[in-house]
Short mmCIF file of C-alpha atoms in Angstrom, two decimals:
data_model
loop_
_atom_site.label_atom_id
_atom_site.label_comp_id
_atom_site.label_asym_id
_atom_site.label_seq_id
_atom_site.Cartn_x
_atom_site.Cartn_y
_atom_site.Cartn_z
CA MET A 214 -112.94 -84.33 -91.05
CA PRO A 215 -109.26 -83.37 -90.53
CA LEU A 216 -109.50 -81.78 -93.95
CA THR A 217 -112.51 -79.54 -93.04
CA VAL A 218 -110.70 -78.67 -89.96
CA ASP A 219 -107.63 -77.65 -91.78
CA VAL A 220 -109.77 -75.58 -94.19
CA LEU A 221 -111.38 -73.85 -91.31
CA ASN A 222 -108.18 -73.21 -89.64
CA ALA A 223 -106.77 -71.60 -92.76
CA LEU A 224 -109.72 -69.22 -93.15
CA VAL A 225 -109.61 -68.29 -89.49
CA GLU A 226 -105.79 -67.96 -88.74
CA PRO A 227 -104.93 -64.76 -90.73
CA TRP A 228 -107.60 -62.86 -88.47
CA ASP A 229 -105.81 -63.82 -85.13
CA PRO A 230 -103.48 -60.86 -85.12
CA GLU A 231 -105.16 -57.69 -84.43
CA PHE A 232 -103.45 -55.66 -87.06
CA MET A 233 -105.09 -58.01 -89.64
CA ARG A 234 -108.46 -57.37 -88.41
CA ARG A 235 -107.64 -53.62 -88.48
CA ALA A 236 -106.46 -54.03 -91.92
CA LEU A 237 -109.63 -55.80 -93.07
CA ILE A 238 -111.96 -53.20 -91.81
CA ALA A 239 -109.79 -50.21 -93.05
CA ALA A 240 -109.39 -51.89 -96.46
CA GLY A 241 -112.99 -52.98 -96.61
CA LEU A 242 -114.36 -49.60 -95.78
CA LEU A 243 -112.05 -48.00 -98.18
CA ALA A 244 -113.08 -50.27 -101.01
CA ILE A 245 -116.78 -49.67 -100.39
CA VAL A 246 -116.45 -45.75 -100.32
CA ALA A 247 -114.09 -45.80 -103.37
CA SER A 248 -116.11 -48.22 -105.45
CA VAL A 249 -119.17 -45.87 -104.83
CA VAL A 250 -117.32 -42.68 -105.71
CA GLY A 251 -115.45 -44.65 -108.49
CA SER A 252 -118.73 -45.38 -110.26
CA LEU A 253 -119.20 -41.66 -110.87
CA VAL A 254 -115.61 -41.33 -111.94
CA VAL A 255 -115.93 -44.22 -114.46
CA LEU A 256 -119.38 -42.80 -115.49
CA LYS A 257 -118.12 -39.19 -116.19
CA GLY A 258 -114.78 -40.47 -117.79
CA MET A 259 -112.68 -39.06 -114.99
CA ALA A 260 -110.50 -41.93 -114.30
CA PHE A 261 -107.37 -39.74 -114.95
CA ILE A 262 -108.09 -37.47 -112.17
CA GLY A 263 -108.23 -40.45 -109.76
CA ASP A 264 -104.63 -41.02 -110.91
CA ALA A 265 -103.62 -37.20 -110.74
CA LEU A 266 -104.90 -36.49 -107.27
CA PRO A 267 -102.99 -39.19 -105.42
CA HIS A 268 -99.66 -38.17 -107.11
CA ALA A 269 -100.41 -34.55 -106.80
CA SER A 270 -101.05 -35.03 -103.14
CA PHE A 271 -97.56 -36.35 -102.55
CA VAL A 272 -96.22 -32.81 -102.26
CA GLY A 273 -98.45 -32.21 -99.13
CA VAL A 274 -97.14 -35.58 -97.57
CA ALA A 275 -93.53 -34.65 -98.33
CA ALA A 276 -94.10 -30.96 -96.84
CA ALA A 277 -95.72 -32.57 -93.69
CA PHE A 278 -92.84 -34.88 -93.33
CA ALA A 279 -90.27 -32.14 -93.67
CA LEU A 280 -92.10 -29.91 -91.18
CA GLY A 281 -92.57 -32.93 -88.62
CA ALA A 282 -96.47 -32.45 -89.17
CA ASN A 283 -99.11 -34.85 -89.85
CA LEU A 284 -98.51 -36.82 -92.98
CA GLN A 285 -102.15 -37.55 -93.63
CA LEU A 286 -103.27 -34.08 -93.01
CA GLY A 287 -100.49 -32.84 -95.31
CA GLY A 288 -101.67 -35.08 -98.13
CA ALA A 289 -105.35 -34.11 -97.43
CA ILE A 290 -104.84 -30.51 -97.79
CA ALA A 291 -102.89 -30.97 -101.01
CA ALA A 292 -105.35 -33.33 -102.69
CA LEU A 293 -108.20 -30.86 -101.83
CA PHE A 294 -106.04 -27.80 -103.14
CA TRP A 295 -105.29 -29.67 -106.36
CA ALA A 296 -109.07 -30.62 -106.76
CA LEU A 297 -110.11 -27.17 -106.40
CA ALA A 298 -107.32 -26.00 -108.65
CA ILE A 299 -108.25 -28.30 -111.46
CA GLY A 300 -112.01 -27.40 -111.18
CA PHE A 301 -111.09 -23.58 -111.33
CA ILE A 302 -108.97 -23.90 -114.42
CA THR A 303 -111.27 -26.10 -116.19
CA ARG A 304 -114.54 -24.17 -115.11
CA HIS A 305 -112.79 -21.07 -116.94
CA ASN A 306 -112.09 -22.87 -120.08
CA LEU A 307 -108.38 -21.75 -119.77
CA ILE A 308 -107.00 -25.08 -121.03
CA ARG A 309 -108.27 -28.52 -121.59
CA TYR A 310 -109.40 -30.67 -118.81
CA ASP A 311 -106.94 -33.58 -119.22
CA THR A 312 -104.14 -30.98 -119.67
CA ALA A 313 -105.02 -29.39 -116.25
CA ILE A 314 -105.14 -32.91 -114.67
CA GLY A 315 -101.78 -33.84 -116.31
CA LEU A 316 -100.15 -30.53 -115.15
CA ALA A 317 -101.51 -31.07 -111.42
CA LEU A 318 -100.08 -34.77 -111.45
CA MET A 319 -96.66 -33.74 -112.73
CA ALA A 320 -96.32 -30.55 -110.53
CA GLY A 321 -97.55 -32.04 -107.32
CA PHE A 322 -95.44 -35.36 -107.51
CA ALA A 323 -92.34 -33.44 -108.83
CA ALA A 324 -92.61 -30.93 -106.00
CA GLY A 325 -92.88 -33.82 -103.44
CA VAL A 326 -89.87 -35.61 -104.83
CA LEU A 327 -88.10 -32.25 -104.68
CA ILE A 328 -88.89 -31.90 -101.05
CA MET A 329 -87.86 -35.38 -100.21
CA SER A 330 -84.48 -34.99 -101.95
CA ARG A 331 -83.64 -32.33 -99.47
CA GLN A 332 -84.28 -34.67 -96.40
CA ASP A 333 -81.51 -36.71 -94.90
CA ASN A 334 -83.44 -39.71 -94.14
CA TYR A 335 -86.77 -41.15 -95.14
CA THR A 336 -89.10 -43.18 -92.82
CA THR A 337 -91.27 -46.07 -93.44
CA ASP A 338 -94.32 -43.96 -92.62
CA LEU A 339 -93.41 -41.57 -95.63
CA PHE A 340 -92.91 -44.56 -97.80
CA ALA A 341 -96.29 -45.91 -96.64
CA PHE A 342 -98.11 -43.06 -98.38
CA VAL A 343 -96.28 -43.79 -101.66
CA PHE A 344 -96.64 -47.64 -101.89
CA GLY A 345 -99.33 -48.20 -99.22
CA ASN A 346 -99.15 -50.19 -95.97
CA VAL A 347 -102.54 -51.44 -95.11
CA LEU A 348 -101.19 -53.65 -92.18
CA ALA A 349 -99.78 -50.60 -90.36
CA VAL A 350 -103.26 -48.72 -89.98
CA SER A 351 -104.16 -47.87 -86.44
CA TRP A 352 -107.53 -47.78 -84.80
CA SER A 353 -107.40 -43.88 -85.17
CA ASP A 354 -106.89 -44.48 -88.94
CA VAL A 355 -109.86 -46.68 -88.88
CA TRP A 356 -112.24 -44.24 -87.29
CA LEU A 357 -110.98 -41.50 -89.68
CA ILE A 358 -111.91 -43.69 -92.64
CA VAL A 359 -115.34 -44.53 -90.85
CA ILE A 360 -116.09 -40.80 -90.46
CA LEU A 361 -114.81 -39.37 -93.71
CA GLY A 362 -116.28 -42.44 -95.60
CA ALA A 363 -119.85 -42.01 -93.90
CA ALA A 364 -119.75 -38.29 -94.83
CA ILE A 365 -118.65 -39.04 -98.47
CA LEU A 366 -121.48 -41.74 -98.83
CA ALA A 367 -123.91 -39.36 -97.14
CA LEU A 368 -123.00 -36.60 -99.80
CA VAL A 369 -123.43 -39.00 -102.71
CA ALA A 370 -126.78 -40.16 -101.45
CA LEU A 371 -128.07 -36.59 -100.61
CA PHE A 372 -127.04 -35.12 -104.06
CA TYR A 373 -127.36 -38.20 -106.17
CA LYS A 374 -129.88 -37.18 -108.72
CA GLU A 375 -128.31 -33.72 -109.30
CA VAL A 376 -124.80 -35.43 -109.63
CA LEU A 377 -126.17 -38.06 -111.95
CA PHE A 378 -127.87 -35.49 -114.14
CA PHE A 379 -124.56 -33.42 -114.24
CA ALA A 380 -122.51 -36.41 -114.93
CA TYR A 381 -124.63 -37.46 -117.99
CA ASP A 382 -125.46 -33.91 -119.54
CA PRO A 383 -123.73 -30.90 -117.93
CA SER A 384 -125.29 -28.62 -120.57
CA MET A 385 -128.79 -29.80 -119.79
CA ALA A 386 -128.14 -29.60 -116.21
CA ALA A 387 -127.16 -25.97 -116.54
CA ALA A 388 -130.29 -25.23 -118.62
CA SER A 389 -132.48 -26.87 -116.09
CA GLY A 390 -131.16 -24.52 -113.32
CA LEU A 391 -129.04 -26.85 -111.54
CA PRO A 392 -125.86 -25.24 -109.90
CA VAL A 393 -123.43 -26.96 -112.23
CA THR A 394 -120.45 -25.07 -110.85
CA ALA A 395 -121.02 -26.12 -107.20
CA LEU A 396 -121.61 -29.67 -108.55
CA HIS A 397 -118.37 -29.62 -110.37
CA TYR A 398 -116.39 -28.51 -107.46
CA GLY A 399 -118.42 -30.76 -105.29
CA LEU A 400 -117.56 -33.98 -107.18
CA LEU A 401 -114.08 -33.01 -107.38
CA MET A 402 -114.04 -32.49 -103.64
CA VAL A 403 -115.63 -35.76 -103.00
CA ILE A 404 -112.98 -37.51 -105.12
CA GLY A 405 -110.18 -35.61 -103.10
CA LEU A 406 -111.60 -36.89 -100.01
CA THR A 407 -111.80 -40.49 -101.13
CA VAL A 408 -108.24 -40.09 -102.25
CA VAL A 409 -107.33 -38.83 -98.73
CA ILE A 410 -108.76 -41.90 -96.86
CA GLY A 411 -107.08 -43.98 -99.25
CA LEU A 412 -103.60 -42.62 -98.76
CA GLN A 413 -102.54 -44.65 -95.76
CA VAL A 414 -104.39 -47.79 -96.81
CA MET A 415 -103.50 -48.13 -100.35
CA GLY A 416 -100.82 -45.50 -100.97
CA ILE A 417 -100.55 -42.90 -103.65
CA VAL A 418 -99.53 -45.20 -106.31
CA LEU A 419 -102.12 -47.75 -105.73
CA VAL A 420 -105.30 -45.88 -104.71
CA LEU A 421 -106.42 -45.27 -108.21
CA ALA A 422 -107.11 -48.99 -108.74
CA MET A 423 -109.66 -48.98 -105.86
CA LEU A 424 -111.47 -45.98 -107.64
CA VAL A 425 -111.47 -47.68 -110.92
CA ALA A 426 -111.03 -51.32 -111.17
CA PRO A 427 -114.18 -52.41 -109.09
CA PRO A 428 -116.54 -49.94 -110.77
CA ALA A 429 -115.10 -50.98 -114.19
CA ALA A 430 -115.94 -54.50 -113.21
CA ALA A 431 -119.33 -53.58 -112.10
CA GLN A 432 -120.18 -51.66 -115.19
CA LEU A 433 -119.75 -54.67 -117.37
CA LEU A 434 -122.12 -56.71 -114.99
CA THR A 435 -124.94 -54.16 -114.52
CA ARG A 436 -127.49 -51.96 -116.43
CA SER A 437 -128.16 -49.16 -113.87
CA LEU A 438 -125.79 -46.80 -111.97
CA PRO A 439 -127.39 -47.82 -108.49
CA ALA A 440 -126.65 -51.51 -109.37
CA MET A 441 -123.24 -50.59 -110.51
CA MET A 442 -122.46 -48.79 -107.24
CA ALA A 443 -123.75 -51.85 -105.15
CA ALA A 444 -121.86 -54.54 -107.28
CA ALA A 445 -118.66 -52.14 -107.25
CA ALA A 446 -118.92 -52.02 -103.48
CA VAL A 447 -119.25 -55.68 -103.17
CA ILE A 448 -116.35 -56.43 -105.55
CA GLY A 449 -114.16 -54.00 -103.72
CA ALA A 450 -114.91 -55.48 -100.42
CA LEU A 451 -114.29 -58.89 -101.45
CA SER A 452 -111.11 -57.69 -103.13
CA ALA A 453 -109.90 -56.58 -99.90
CA LEU A 454 -110.71 -59.90 -98.20
CA VAL A 455 -109.08 -62.01 -100.66
CA GLY A 456 -106.14 -59.73 -101.03
CA LEU A 457 -105.41 -59.87 -97.49
CA TYR A 458 -105.61 -63.73 -97.58
CA ILE A 459 -103.01 -63.73 -100.43
CA ALA A 460 -100.90 -61.24 -98.51
CA TRP A 461 -100.95 -63.44 -95.18
CA TYR A 462 -100.13 -66.67 -96.96
CA ALA A 463 -97.77 -65.52 -99.89
CA ASP A 464 -96.06 -63.05 -97.61
CA VAL A 465 -96.32 -60.19 -100.16
CA SER A 466 -97.43 -56.65 -100.08
CA ALA A 467 -101.15 -56.31 -98.61
CA SER A 468 -101.98 -53.31 -100.66
CA ALA A 469 -100.66 -54.71 -103.88
CA ALA A 470 -102.43 -57.93 -103.46
CA ILE A 471 -105.67 -55.94 -102.86
CA VAL A 472 -105.32 -54.12 -106.04
CA LEU A 473 -104.19 -57.04 -108.22
CA THR A 474 -107.22 -59.06 -106.81
CA ALA A 475 -109.51 -55.94 -107.77
CA THR A 476 -107.80 -55.94 -111.28
CA GLY A 477 -108.41 -59.75 -111.62
CA ALA A 478 -112.04 -59.09 -110.82
CA PHE A 479 -112.17 -56.67 -113.79
CA LEU A 480 -110.45 -58.81 -116.07
CA LEU A 481 -113.04 -61.86 -115.30
CA ALA A 482 -115.89 -59.49 -115.87
CA PHE A 483 -114.34 -58.38 -119.17
CA LEU A 484 -114.09 -61.88 -120.24
CA CYS A 485 -117.16 -63.69 -118.73
CA ALA A 486 -119.87 -60.81 -118.12
CA PRO A 487 -122.95 -62.44 -119.32
CA GLY A 488 -123.99 -60.93 -122.72
CA ARG A 489 -121.23 -58.48 -122.74
CA GLY A 490 -117.91 -60.02 -122.00
CA PHE A 491 -115.32 -60.73 -124.60
CA LEU A 492 -116.04 -64.53 -124.63
CA TRP A 493 -119.75 -64.14 -124.86
CA ARG A 494 -119.57 -61.83 -127.71
CA GLY A 495 -117.69 -64.38 -129.63
CA PHE A 496 -114.14 -62.47 -129.68
CA SER A 497 -115.86 -59.39 -131.32
CA PRO A 498 -113.76 -56.39 -131.30
CA ALA A 499 -116.67 -54.19 -130.46
CA ILE A 500 -116.21 -54.23 -126.60
CA PRO A 501 -118.35 -51.99 -124.56
CA GLU A 502 -116.50 -48.93 -123.27
CA LEU A 503 -116.33 -47.95 -119.79
CA GLY A 504 -118.57 -45.38 -118.64
CA THR A 505 -121.47 -46.10 -121.25
CA GLY A 506 -124.50 -48.17 -121.29
CA GLN A 507 -125.67 -47.60 -117.92
CA ASP A 508 -129.32 -46.62 -117.24
CA VAL A 509 -129.74 -43.49 -115.51
CA ARG A 510 -132.42 -44.66 -113.06
#
């Protein structure tokens, strides 16, 4: 009986402080939204842009800090600007897609560092956007995540079939009369908005993991995109929960603990996914690639 009580106390204790409850809600909601959007990112082979936009948005955060403006708004403007810029350049075939993304990453982050270098002091708020500080989110941050997250999920649901067709075969989608240019920019904007709501919770450096790790794990466990999205959302939410437990009891960075938990979930799926995992395939080198093998239904 005492052992049962101790276990229950250990499970309940982290949620006594209000900041932990806020962190769980914010991280859980972000994980769900990022996992759904990240499924499209993984499917279309766009993981690199998930890395570029958080880094490129740093110039907006740094500029907002220098001007005494809202840091999250600055990051949001920069993320959406770079998403549209990448879309414009790649749609006009001026340079390769990966080259445009790499330029955005380098230019945005370097410009942010340059602005920071001119400041006399740095605050914890600024560094929270770089490394993440989920324990510092306020109720206003939570409501922002709720509103933007709901809008993102609604857009994905509303244009699911069109985005799916575009993701699998852009040329056939264009031949079928779909507005592929609008879908191209729309997908980039949705990724940009997801980055925006992840800045305060996970930080610029770590938000990529929540866009990629849960969907990558789910891709190894499922056969259809809807199932992949659902599984990724569950993995992401559980990663947030377990990561916060680890942060509480190990006294480590909560954002990093959540990301490493999600990464651990991917490694577990990579090794043990029924019929597809490394161990199930008898140590065969033919490991299924991310973004393939999904039924379009």
